[in-house]
Amino acid sequence: MRLLLVEDDAMIGEAIRAGLRRDGFTVDWVHEGQTAEQVLKTDTFDLLLLDLGLPGKAGLAVLSDLRSRGDTVPVIILTARDAVSDRVQGLDAGADDYLVKPFDLNELAARIRALLRRKSGQPTPAMEHLGVVLNPAAHTVARDGQDIPLSPKEFALLQLLMERPGTIHSRARIEQRLYGWGEEVESNAVEVHVHGLRRKLGTDFILTVRGVGYRVRPS
Ligand code: CA
């Protein structure tokens, strides 16, 4: 899952990015509001982590403009402003959640998972499809009760495909969701990860839709 972090404090930003990467998220980071706005118009993210006090353009203005453009990306506000009125204002401007600094990174990761679950209409913490169970919090995958160790990218790819079984994902879209800026992407990276998943999960779970992309086998 790919997140955009908007945070002007270098130390806080570094800590959040490092912690979330350890949790398996792809995290891109910008330091000011205007850059965030440009990036949000051209790139695709699963979720936005937004500081309010930002140079250039304030977080609330970024958020309001994002929603007026019709962008429904889930947003968590991360800020030191802890007054009730600030929280109400942030949520009413279109944020989905609000976390006051300093916060625990485990709580942030859990709130991100909760929002992503809600966005994909997932009722339970673990995803289950045709005997394959993927647990985003525990980072585990099992097929027919058997644990299957996956690389971080294999895990991210499987999670993306299982989020909406039946939906076909193009290679370009998968690449965009799996890799952040500055990460080197081999031209056949997606094929390599699909191959890895088929080797571990069996060849019948992920289907190739010729000329279009990949999807999991519909039930
Ligand atoms: Ca700030």
Short mmCIF file of C-alpha atoms and ligand atoms in Angstrom, two decimals:
data_model
loop_
_atom_site.label_atom_id
_atom_site.label_comp_id
_atom_site.label_asym_id
_atom_site.label_seq_id
_atom_site.Cartn_x
_atom_site.Cartn_y
_atom_site.Cartn_z
CA MET A 1 0.00 0.00 0.00
CA ARG A 2 1.38 3.34 -1.03
CA LEU A 3 1.09 6.36 1.25
CA LEU A 4 1.91 10.02 0.80
CA LEU A 5 3.29 11.70 3.90
CA VAL A 6 3.11 15.51 4.04
CA GLU A 7 5.26 16.70 6.95
CA ASP A 8 7.68 19.63 7.20
CA ASP A 9 9.46 18.49 10.37
CA ALA A 10 12.50 16.48 9.25
CA MET A 11 12.84 14.40 12.42
CA ILE A 12 9.15 13.54 12.73
CA GLY A 13 8.89 12.80 9.01
CA GLU A 14 11.93 10.53 9.06
CA ALA A 15 10.58 8.62 12.08
CA ILE A 16 7.13 8.15 10.54
CA ARG A 17 8.52 7.07 7.17
CA ALA A 18 10.98 4.61 8.70
CA GLY A 19 8.34 3.13 11.03
CA LEU A 20 5.73 2.70 8.31
CA ARG A 21 8.25 1.19 5.90
CA ARG A 22 9.11 -1.37 8.57
CA ASP A 23 5.39 -2.11 8.64
CA GLY A 24 5.46 -2.88 4.91
CA PHE A 25 4.02 0.37 3.55
CA THR A 26 5.50 2.20 0.58
CA VAL A 27 5.92 5.78 1.80
CA ASP A 28 6.61 8.87 -0.30
CA TRP A 29 7.31 12.06 1.59
CA VAL A 30 6.91 15.73 0.69
CA HIS A 31 7.66 18.65 3.00
CA GLU A 32 5.23 21.33 1.94
CA GLY A 33 1.65 21.91 0.95
CA GLN A 34 2.06 23.07 -2.63
CA THR A 35 4.27 20.13 -3.55
CA ALA A 36 1.75 17.80 -1.94
CA GLU A 37 -0.97 19.27 -4.10
CA GLN A 38 1.01 18.80 -7.33
CA VAL A 39 1.92 15.26 -6.45
CA LEU A 40 -1.66 14.36 -5.52
CA LYS A 41 -2.82 15.51 -8.94
CA THR A 42 -0.37 13.38 -10.88
CA ASP A 43 0.29 10.29 -8.74
CA THR A 44 -1.88 7.66 -7.08
CA PHE A 45 -1.79 6.92 -3.36
CA ASP A 46 -3.84 4.65 -1.15
CA LEU A 47 -3.83 7.11 1.72
CA LEU A 48 -2.62 10.57 2.70
CA LEU A 49 -0.97 11.49 6.01
CA LEU A 50 -1.32 15.24 6.36
CA ASP A 51 0.30 17.67 8.77
CA LEU A 52 -1.66 20.92 9.25
CA GLY A 53 1.10 23.48 9.90
CA LEU A 54 2.96 23.45 6.59
CA PRO A 55 5.02 26.01 4.68
CA GLY A 56 3.57 27.20 1.35
CA LYS A 57 0.03 25.98 1.66
CA ALA A 58 -1.62 24.99 4.92
CA GLY A 59 -2.77 21.40 5.43
CA LEU A 60 -6.42 22.34 5.78
CA ALA A 61 -6.37 24.21 2.44
CA VAL A 62 -4.70 21.23 0.76
CA LEU A 63 -7.42 19.01 2.19
CA SER A 64 -10.33 21.26 1.19
CA ASP A 65 -9.01 21.60 -2.36
CA LEU A 66 -8.44 17.87 -2.59
CA ARG A 67 -12.07 17.18 -1.67
CA SER A 68 -13.42 19.90 -3.97
CA ARG A 69 -11.59 18.18 -6.84
CA GLY A 70 -13.61 15.08 -5.99
CA ASP A 71 -10.60 13.11 -4.72
CA THR A 72 -11.77 10.50 -2.17
CA VAL A 73 -8.34 9.30 -1.04
CA PRO A 74 -8.48 8.51 2.72
CA VAL A 75 -6.79 11.23 4.81
CA ILE A 76 -5.39 11.08 8.33
CA ILE A 77 -4.40 14.43 9.84
CA LEU A 78 -1.26 14.29 11.96
CA THR A 79 -0.78 17.41 14.00
CA ALA A 80 0.27 18.90 17.31
CA ARG A 81 -2.95 20.94 17.43
CA ASP A 82 -5.03 19.14 19.98
CA ALA A 83 -7.97 21.49 20.58
CA VAL A 84 -11.36 19.94 20.00
CA SER A 85 -12.16 22.76 17.55
CA ASP A 86 -9.09 21.83 15.45
CA ARG A 87 -10.16 18.19 15.31
CA VAL A 88 -13.71 19.12 14.37
CA GLN A 89 -12.48 21.52 11.69
CA GLY A 90 -10.13 18.90 10.24
CA LEU A 91 -12.77 16.19 10.10
CA ASP A 92 -15.36 18.55 8.68
CA ALA A 93 -12.90 19.64 5.99
CA GLY A 94 -12.87 16.05 4.76
CA ALA A 95 -10.34 14.16 6.88
CA ASP A 96 -11.20 10.57 7.79
CA ASP A 97 -9.19 10.44 10.97
CA TYR A 98 -7.10 12.65 13.20
CA LEU A 99 -4.06 11.80 15.32
CA VAL A 100 -2.45 14.23 17.76
CA LYS A 101 1.37 14.35 18.04
CA PRO A 102 3.15 12.75 19.69
CA PHE A 103 1.52 9.46 18.80
CA ASP A 104 2.57 5.85 18.80
CA LEU A 105 3.58 4.51 15.38
CA ASN A 106 1.79 1.24 16.06
CA GLU A 107 -1.44 3.16 16.55
CA LEU A 108 -0.88 5.10 13.33
CA ALA A 109 -0.27 1.85 11.40
CA ALA A 110 -3.43 0.32 12.89
CA ARG A 111 -5.51 3.38 11.95
CA ILE A 112 -4.12 3.23 8.41
CA ARG A 113 -5.08 -0.44 8.13
CA ALA A 114 -8.55 0.33 9.49
CA LEU A 115 -9.11 3.06 6.91
CA LEU A 116 -7.83 0.94 4.03
CA ARG A 117 -10.14 -1.85 5.15
CA ARG A 118 -13.11 0.47 5.19
CA LYS A 119 -12.18 1.88 1.78
CA SER A 120 -12.11 -1.58 0.20
CA GLY A 121 -15.29 -2.68 1.99
CA GLN A 122 -13.40 -5.35 3.93
CA PRO A 123 -15.37 -6.36 7.03
CA THR A 124 -12.63 -8.34 8.81
CA PRO A 125 -8.96 -7.54 9.52
CA ALA A 126 -7.84 -10.54 7.47
CA MET A 127 -8.68 -11.04 3.79
CA GLU A 128 -9.82 -14.49 2.74
CA HIS A 129 -10.27 -15.76 -0.80
CA LEU A 130 -10.36 -19.35 -2.05
CA GLY A 131 -8.51 -20.71 0.98
CA VAL A 132 -5.84 -18.00 0.97
CA VAL A 133 -5.85 -15.84 4.10
CA LEU A 134 -3.85 -12.60 4.19
CA ASN A 135 -3.51 -10.70 7.45
CA PRO A 136 -2.20 -7.13 6.91
CA ALA A 137 -1.57 -6.47 10.62
CA ALA A 138 0.32 -9.68 11.32
CA HIS A 139 1.94 -9.71 7.85
CA THR A 140 1.05 -13.33 7.37
CA VAL A 141 -0.30 -15.33 4.46
CA ALA A 142 -1.61 -18.86 4.69
CA ARG A 143 -3.14 -21.22 2.18
CA ASP A 144 -5.33 -24.02 3.53
CA GLY A 145 -3.95 -23.37 7.01
CA GLN A 146 -0.30 -23.56 5.88
CA ASP A 147 1.84 -20.45 6.51
CA ILE A 148 3.49 -19.11 3.36
CA PRO A 149 6.48 -16.77 3.75
CA LEU A 150 6.47 -13.95 1.17
CA SER A 151 8.88 -11.13 0.34
CA PRO A 152 7.58 -7.62 1.19
CA LYS A 153 6.79 -6.86 -2.47
CA GLU A 154 5.08 -10.22 -2.99
CA PHE A 155 3.00 -9.50 0.09
CA ALA A 156 2.07 -6.01 -1.15
CA LEU A 157 1.14 -7.37 -4.58
CA LEU A 158 -1.00 -10.14 -3.15
CA GLN A 159 -2.75 -7.67 -0.84
CA LEU A 160 -3.50 -5.39 -3.79
CA LEU A 161 -4.92 -8.25 -5.86
CA MET A 162 -6.96 -9.71 -2.99
CA GLU A 163 -8.45 -6.36 -2.02
CA ARG A 164 -10.91 -6.68 -4.90
CA PRO A 165 -10.94 -10.21 -6.24
CA GLY A 166 -12.02 -10.22 -9.84
CA THR A 167 -10.66 -6.74 -10.59
CA ILE A 168 -7.96 -6.77 -13.25
CA HIS A 169 -4.86 -4.73 -12.40
CA SER A 170 -2.58 -3.55 -15.19
CA ARG A 171 1.17 -3.90 -14.79
CA ALA A 172 1.56 -0.11 -14.76
CA ARG A 173 -1.00 0.27 -12.00
CA ILE A 174 0.62 -2.45 -9.92
CA GLU A 175 4.04 -0.83 -10.33
CA GLN A 176 2.61 2.49 -9.23
CA ARG A 177 1.09 1.00 -6.08
CA LEU A 178 4.15 -1.07 -5.14
CA TYR A 179 7.02 1.32 -5.70
CA GLY A 180 7.72 4.75 -4.27
CA TRP A 181 9.90 7.48 -5.76
CA GLY A 182 13.55 6.59 -6.00
CA GLU A 183 12.93 2.87 -5.75
CA GLU A 184 14.51 1.10 -8.67
CA VAL A 185 11.96 -0.85 -10.71
CA GLU A 186 13.25 -3.51 -13.08
CA SER A 187 11.18 -3.61 -16.28
CA ASN A 188 9.98 -7.15 -15.47
CA ALA A 189 9.55 -6.55 -11.70
CA VAL A 190 5.82 -7.28 -11.64
CA GLU A 191 6.22 -10.52 -13.63
CA VAL A 192 8.95 -11.62 -11.22
CA HIS A 193 6.71 -11.05 -8.19
CA VAL A 194 3.76 -12.80 -9.87
CA HIS A 195 6.04 -15.72 -10.66
CA GLY A 196 7.20 -15.81 -7.02
CA LEU A 197 3.61 -15.81 -5.76
CA ARG A 198 2.61 -18.61 -8.15
CA ARG A 199 5.56 -20.69 -7.02
CA LYS A 200 4.48 -20.31 -3.38
CA LEU A 201 0.68 -20.26 -3.68
CA GLY A 202 0.17 -22.54 -6.66
CA THR A 203 -0.41 -21.52 -10.26
CA ASP A 204 -4.21 -21.42 -10.07
CA PHE A 205 -4.64 -18.44 -7.75
CA ILE A 206 -3.35 -15.51 -9.83
CA LEU A 207 -4.51 -15.37 -13.41
CA THR A 208 -2.93 -13.51 -16.31
CA VAL A 209 -5.42 -11.61 -18.44
CA ARG A 210 -3.52 -11.40 -21.69
CA GLY A 211 -2.74 -7.87 -22.79
CA VAL A 212 -4.54 -6.39 -19.76
CA GLY A 213 -2.97 -7.48 -16.47
CA TYR A 214 -3.48 -9.76 -13.49
CA ARG A 215 -6.22 -10.73 -11.10
CA VAL A 216 -7.00 -13.43 -8.58
CA ARG A 217 -9.24 -16.25 -9.69
CA PRO A 218 -12.87 -15.29 -9.05
CA SER A 219 -14.72 -17.57 -6.64
CA CA B 1 4.30 21.14 10.72
#
